[in-house]
Tab-separated table of C-alpha atoms and ligand atoms in Angstrom:
chain	number	residue	atom	x	y	z
A	6	UNK	CA	-39.885	-39.215	-57.335
A	7	UNK	CA	-38.612	-35.682	-58.247
A	8	UNK	CA	-39.038	-33.410	-55.933
A	9	UNK	CA	-38.808	-29.659	-55.770
A	10	UNK	CA	-38.629	-28.524	-50.894
A	11	UNK	CA	-39.086	-24.380	-51.063
A	12	UNK	CA	-37.857	-22.684	-47.607
A	13	UNK	CA	-39.029	-19.911	-47.256
A	14	UNK	CA	-37.384	-17.079	-43.894
A	15	UNK	CA	-39.004	-18.535	-40.709
A	16	UNK	CA	-37.983	-19.835	-38.141
A	17	UNK	CA	-40.741	-21.478	-36.812
A	18	UNK	CA	-41.133	-24.341	-37.813
A	19	UNK	CA	-37.988	-24.338	-39.565
A	20	UNK	CA	-36.231	-27.409	-37.957
A	21	UNK	CA	-38.940	-30.058	-38.367
A	22	UNK	CA	-38.626	-28.502	-42.304
A	23	UNK	CA	-35.382	-29.263	-42.451
A	24	UNK	CA	-36.130	-33.240	-40.721
A	25	UNK	CA	-38.744	-33.811	-43.886
A	26	UNK	CA	-35.790	-32.541	-46.617
A	27	UNK	CA	-33.404	-34.533	-44.553
A	28	UNK	CA	-36.881	-37.852	-44.686
A	29	UNK	CA	-37.403	-37.308	-48.194
A	30	UNK	CA	-33.627	-36.942	-49.771
A	31	UNK	CA	-33.150	-40.559	-48.829
A	32	UNK	CA	-35.932	-42.277	-51.034
A	33	UNK	CA	-36.360	-38.915	-53.412
A	34	UNK	CA	-34.629	-36.506	-56.055
A	35	UNK	CA	-35.096	-33.075	-54.124
A	36	UNK	CA	-33.799	-30.106	-55.477
A	37	UNK	CA	-33.649	-27.249	-53.420
A	38	UNK	CA	-34.591	-24.237	-53.117
A	39	UNK	CA	-33.796	-21.367	-51.134
A	40	UNK	CA	-35.467	-17.482	-50.339
A	41	UNK	CA	-33.351	-15.079	-49.642
A	42	UNK	CA	-34.611	-14.596	-46.169
A	43	UNK	CA	-34.405	-18.358	-45.878
A	44	UNK	CA	-30.652	-19.086	-46.749
A	45	UNK	CA	-30.057	-16.048	-44.119
A	46	UNK	CA	-32.368	-18.011	-40.843
A	47	UNK	CA	-31.076	-21.420	-41.860
A	48	UNK	CA	-27.617	-19.642	-40.970
A	49	UNK	CA	-29.080	-17.522	-37.546
A	50	UNK	CA	-30.252	-21.301	-35.984
A	51	UNK	CA	-27.759	-23.494	-37.022
A	52	UNK	CA	-29.016	-25.557	-40.035
A	53	UNK	CA	-27.584	-24.002	-43.130
A	54	UNK	CA	-24.923	-26.990	-42.988
A	55	UNK	CA	-27.015	-29.917	-43.136
A	56	UNK	CA	-28.723	-28.627	-45.747
A	57	UNK	CA	-25.681	-28.163	-47.524
A	58	UNK	CA	-24.405	-31.427	-47.575
A	59	UNK	CA	-27.035	-33.476	-48.305
A	60	UNK	CA	-27.304	-31.484	-51.254
A	61	UNK	CA	-25.294	-31.689	-55.059
A	62	UNK	CA	-26.131	-33.388	-58.363
A	63	UNK	CA	-28.213	-32.756	-61.179
A	64	UNK	CA	-32.146	-32.594	-59.946
A	65	UNK	CA	-30.720	-32.288	-56.039
A	66	UNK	CA	-29.917	-29.228	-56.218
A	67	UNK	CA	-29.185	-26.506	-53.714
A	68	UNK	CA	-30.438	-23.136	-55.747
A	69	UNK	CA	-30.388	-19.631	-53.798
A	70	UNK	CA	-32.090	-16.927	-54.524
A	71	UNK	CA	-29.724	-14.270	-54.485
A	72	UNK	CA	-28.385	-16.904	-57.657
A	73	UNK	CA	-31.074	-16.784	-59.399
A	74	UNK	CA	-31.042	-13.465	-60.430
A	75	UNK	CA	-34.438	-11.600	-61.390
A	76	UNK	CA	-35.743	-13.729	-63.657
A	77	UNK	CA	-35.431	-17.233	-62.025
A	78	UNK	CA	-34.345	-20.014	-64.265
A	79	UNK	CA	-35.013	-22.342	-62.853
A	80	UNK	CA	-38.409	-22.033	-62.759
A	81	UNK	CA	-39.147	-23.086	-65.766
A	82	UNK	CA	-38.628	-26.556	-64.785
A	83	UNK	CA	-41.447	-25.680	-62.703
A	84	UNK	CA	-43.810	-24.636	-65.609
A	85	UNK	CA	-42.318	-28.088	-67.909
A	86	UNK	CA	-44.001	-29.636	-65.261
A	87	UNK	CA	-40.368	-31.670	-64.315
A	88	UNK	CA	-41.515	-31.683	-60.714
A	89	UNK	CA	-43.757	-34.459	-58.930
A	90	UNK	CA	-44.476	-32.253	-56.507
A	91	UNK	CA	-43.280	-29.302	-54.896
A	92	UNK	CA	-43.385	-28.260	-51.611
A	93	UNK	CA	-43.128	-24.858	-49.486
A	94	UNK	CA	-42.211	-25.559	-45.822
A	95	UNK	CA	-41.945	-23.549	-43.837
A	96	UNK	CA	-43.574	-20.627	-45.611
A	97	UNK	CA	-43.311	-17.675	-44.135
A	98	UNK	CA	-46.839	-14.842	-44.535
A	99	UNK	CA	-44.646	-12.429	-46.865
A	100	UNK	CA	-44.156	-15.891	-49.171
A	101	UNK	CA	-48.118	-16.154	-48.971
A	102	UNK	CA	-49.553	-12.849	-48.571
A	103	UNK	CA	-47.815	-12.603	-52.299
A	104	UNK	CA	-48.403	-16.287	-53.351
A	105	UNK	CA	-52.749	-15.653	-52.238
A	106	UNK	CA	-52.520	-11.849	-54.031
A	107	UNK	CA	-50.585	-13.186	-57.636
A	108	UNK	CA	-47.718	-12.193	-56.879
A	109	UNK	CA	-44.532	-13.904	-58.245
A	110	UNK	CA	-41.248	-11.783	-58.005
A	111	UNK	CA	-38.889	-14.308	-54.711
A	112	UNK	CA	-37.517	-17.698	-55.633
A	113	UNK	CA	-40.432	-19.252	-54.114
A	114	UNK	CA	-43.142	-17.343	-55.483
A	115	UNK	CA	-42.028	-17.438	-58.808
A	116	UNK	CA	-41.809	-21.573	-58.786
A	117	UNK	CA	-45.792	-21.951	-56.729
A	118	UNK	CA	-46.862	-19.483	-59.609
A	119	UNK	CA	-44.958	-21.658	-61.811
A	120	UNK	CA	-45.965	-25.108	-60.650
A	121	UNK	CA	-50.110	-23.917	-61.162
A	122	UNK	CA	-48.596	-23.762	-65.129
A	123	UNK	CA	-46.641	-27.173	-65.466
A	124	UNK	CA	-49.918	-28.361	-63.039
A	125	UNK	CA	-47.241	-29.450	-60.315
A	126	UNK	CA	-49.259	-30.908	-56.828
A	127	UNK	CA	-47.754	-27.947	-54.234
A	128	UNK	CA	-47.958	-28.928	-50.551
A	129	UNK	CA	-47.700	-25.341	-48.308
A	130	UNK	CA	-47.279	-25.315	-45.051
A	131	UNK	CA	-47.946	-22.004	-43.957
A	132	UNK	CA	-45.994	-20.637	-40.188
A	133	UNK	CA	-49.086	-18.414	-39.576
A	134	UNK	CA	-52.349	-20.878	-39.764
A	135	UNK	CA	-54.597	-20.921	-36.859
A	136	UNK	CA	-55.565	-17.339	-34.817
A	137	UNK	CA	-54.511	-16.831	-31.376
A	138	UNK	CA	-50.900	-16.626	-29.863
A	139	UNK	CA	-48.410	-19.363	-30.551
A	140	UNK	CA	-44.790	-20.423	-29.206
A	141	UNK	CA	-41.912	-19.658	-31.291
A	142	UNK	CA	-37.921	-20.093	-31.083
A	143	UNK	CA	-36.060	-17.586	-31.350
A	144	UNK	CA	-32.107	-18.112	-32.740
A	145	UNK	CA	-29.199	-16.683	-30.576
A	146	UNK	CA	-29.938	-13.932	-28.219
A	147	UNK	CA	-27.236	-12.002	-25.351
A	148	UNK	CA	-29.086	-11.136	-22.722
A	149	UNK	CA	-28.683	-7.945	-21.942
A	150	UNK	CA	-30.018	-8.567	-17.692
A	151	UNK	CA	-27.292	-11.359	-17.991
A	152	UNK	CA	-24.205	-10.183	-19.451
A	153	UNK	CA	-21.800	-8.829	-16.944
A	154	UNK	CA	-20.182	-6.667	-19.677
A	155	UNK	CA	-16.734	-7.950	-18.472
A	156	UNK	CA	-13.412	-6.645	-20.223
A	157	UNK	CA	-12.607	-9.830	-22.239
A	158	UNK	CA	-16.076	-10.898	-23.366
A	159	UNK	CA	-15.483	-15.239	-23.599
A	160	UNK	CA	-19.008	-15.174	-25.710
A	161	UNK	CA	-17.358	-12.606	-28.318
A	162	UNK	CA	-13.930	-14.574	-28.636
A	163	UNK	CA	-15.197	-17.846	-29.001
A	164	UNK	CA	-17.497	-16.448	-31.906
A	165	UNK	CA	-16.090	-18.052	-35.630
A	166	UNK	CA	-18.120	-14.564	-37.643
A	167	UNK	CA	-16.870	-12.182	-35.131
A	168	UNK	CA	-20.768	-11.573	-34.557
A	169	UNK	CA	-20.636	-10.890	-31.311
A	170	UNK	CA	-20.691	-6.258	-29.861
A	171	UNK	CA	-19.826	-7.544	-25.970
A	172	UNK	CA	-22.749	-5.963	-23.788
A	173	UNK	CA	-24.688	-4.292	-26.337
A	174	UNK	CA	-26.194	-7.069	-29.323
A	175	UNK	CA	-25.146	-10.189	-32.002
A	176	UNK	CA	-25.306	-9.427	-35.708
A	177	UNK	CA	-27.899	-12.399	-36.397
A	178	UNK	CA	-26.574	-11.659	-40.138
A	179	UNK	CA	-23.249	-12.712	-39.472
A	180	UNK	CA	-24.114	-15.488	-37.540
A	181	UNK	CA	-24.241	-18.850	-38.168
A	182	UNK	CA	-26.409	-20.855	-35.172
A	183	UNK	CA	-22.973	-22.865	-34.185
A	184	UNK	CA	-23.706	-22.161	-29.957
A	185	UNK	CA	-20.428	-22.057	-29.617
A	186	UNK	CA	-21.111	-18.712	-27.485
A	187	UNK	CA	-22.812	-19.915	-25.539
A	188	UNK	CA	-21.132	-23.052	-24.422
A	189	UNK	CA	-18.764	-20.172	-22.967
A	190	UNK	CA	-20.128	-17.254	-21.647
A	191	UNK	CA	-19.585	-17.800	-17.695
A	192	UNK	CA	-22.802	-15.698	-16.766
A	193	UNK	CA	-24.530	-18.280	-19.266
A	194	UNK	CA	-26.395	-14.634	-20.879
A	195	UNK	CA	-26.407	-15.351	-24.249
A	196	UNK	CA	-29.425	-18.055	-24.737
A	197	UNK	CA	-29.957	-19.823	-27.950
A	198	UNK	CA	-33.365	-22.211	-28.603
A	199	UNK	CA	-35.233	-20.199	-26.304
A	200	UNK	CA	-39.377	-19.886	-26.242
A	201	UNK	CA	-41.231	-16.821	-27.050
A	202	UNK	CA	-45.097	-16.429	-27.532
A	203	UNK	CA	-46.049	-14.536	-30.245
A	204	UNK	CA	-49.319	-12.826	-31.709
A	205	UNK	CA	-51.081	-13.993	-35.671
A	206	UNK	CA	-52.204	-10.946	-36.582
A	207	UNK	CA	-55.479	-11.540	-38.652
A	208	UNK	CA	-54.554	-10.499	-41.905
A	209	UNK	CA	-51.736	-13.598	-41.903
A	210	UNK	CA	-54.581	-15.917	-41.371
A	211	UNK	CA	-57.054	-15.025	-42.944
A	212	UNK	CA	-54.323	-14.801	-46.436
A	213	UNK	CA	-53.719	-19.010	-45.355
A	214	UNK	CA	-57.135	-19.382	-45.795
A	215	UNK	CA	-57.842	-17.972	-48.975
A	216	UNK	CA	-55.010	-21.049	-50.622
A	217	UNK	CA	-57.296	-23.335	-49.704
A	218	UNK	CA	-59.905	-22.387	-52.984
A	219	UNK	CA	-55.957	-22.755	-54.683
A	220	UNK	CA	-56.844	-25.284	-56.850
A	221	UNK	CA	-53.532	-27.903	-57.575
A	222	UNK	CA	-52.514	-25.929	-53.694
A	223	UNK	CA	-52.555	-28.290	-50.322
A	224	UNK	CA	-52.283	-26.385	-47.373
A	225	UNK	CA	-51.001	-29.001	-45.052
A	226	UNK	CA	-50.800	-27.848	-40.913
A	227	UNK	CA	-47.044	-30.127	-40.003
A	228	UNK	CA	-43.943	-30.839	-41.976
A	229	UNK	CA	-44.415	-34.056	-40.363
A	230	UNK	CA	-47.573	-34.809	-41.437
A	231	UNK	CA	-45.462	-35.064	-45.614
A	232	UNK	CA	-43.330	-37.694	-44.002
A	233	UNK	CA	-46.094	-40.019	-44.588
A	234	UNK	CA	-47.331	-39.106	-47.745
A	235	UNK	CA	-43.455	-39.925	-49.331
A	236	UNK	CA	-43.036	-42.762	-47.355
A	237	UNK	CA	-42.579	-44.500	-51.395
B	314	FMN	C1	-34.738	-15.173	-36.909
B	314	FMN	C2	-36.848	-14.596	-37.721
B	314	FMN	C3	-36.842	-15.533	-37.279
B	314	FMN	C4	-37.989	-15.074	-38.496
B	314	FMN	N1	-39.436	-16.237	-37.967
B	314	FMN	C5	-40.408	-16.301	-38.860
B	314	FMN	C6	-41.279	-16.793	-39.107
B	314	FMN	O1	-40.944	-17.650	-38.453
B	314	FMN	N2	-42.718	-16.295	-39.685
B	314	FMN	C7	-41.967	-15.100	-40.370
B	314	FMN	O2	-43.365	-15.114	-41.071
B	314	FMN	N3	-41.328	-14.304	-40.376
B	314	FMN	C8	-40.440	-14.771	-40.429
B	314	FMN	N4	-38.884	-13.720	-40.457
B	314	FMN	C9	-39.463	-12.583	-41.165
B	314	FMN	C10	-38.863	-13.287	-42.280
B	314	FMN	O3	-37.615	-13.809	-42.367
B	314	FMN	C11	-39.444	-11.908	-43.467
B	314	FMN	O4	-40.591	-11.518	-43.449
B	314	FMN	C12	-38.370	-11.983	-44.808
B	314	FMN	O5	-39.023	-10.828	-45.605
B	314	FMN	C13	-39.405	-13.591	-45.986
B	314	FMN	O6	-38.482	-13.531	-46.599
B	314	FMN	P1	-39.234	-14.741	-47.827
B	314	FMN	O7	-40.729	-14.882	-47.436
B	314	FMN	O8	-39.123	-13.962	-48.833
B	314	FMN	O9	-38.379	-15.757	-47.271
B	314	FMN	C14	-37.487	-14.116	-39.917
B	314	FMN	C15	-36.471	-13.354	-39.566
B	314	FMN	C16	-35.386	-14.209	-38.853
B	314	FMN	C17	-34.268	-12.893	-38.182
């Protein structure tokens, strides 16, 4: 099968989505589409290289929003029905909000719109799916309560991206999620993969609920549910 796979800028369900993608790529041709935020957030969680490694070649491309300018020429493949399925996982509240309001001004929202025109079945894995609280994982974080403000910061010295301002913060746009800082700091002042609880906003859940009414779109609760679906 030919599958389009969109990744937006959500940390929640991101690792699980990369695992789904890796599984799909063993059996299918998969074109990966990254929203601009998706590319940044993948790097923050140290997952970008895993995707760059497995993509390449016709219908197995890695398509970045920043290379698609304003008209997203790649999405012509979707309006022409060239794919058997389009999966978006994880899908941010931002992207869901745009989709349910008919907005198509990003690579992923445009590919969803063109999939509708090309009658390609679209599977969307939202990060905001149920009312209430959800546990999610953070990228690397400088824990100021533990930082000893050393004269020479071992964590900063170990960072290949020069992302750490000692005693202040990690610049996540420079961080590539390699985890070297967490290993180097003798005071364990860098956390990686810390779990926090966030509260879902009503408007985001309401938007997700509206997706159920879209013909040709299936809302999927978790990336792992799609592994069996495409196991052929
Ligand atoms: C580390 C990090 C994690 C994020 N995780 C989420 C998330 O789980 N869900 C979400 O809706 N937005 C999340 N965001 C915010 C989105 O990246 C942001 O709203 C972005 O504009 C979404 O653009 P996109 O929908 O085009 O990918 C996160 C941002 C950062 C920096």
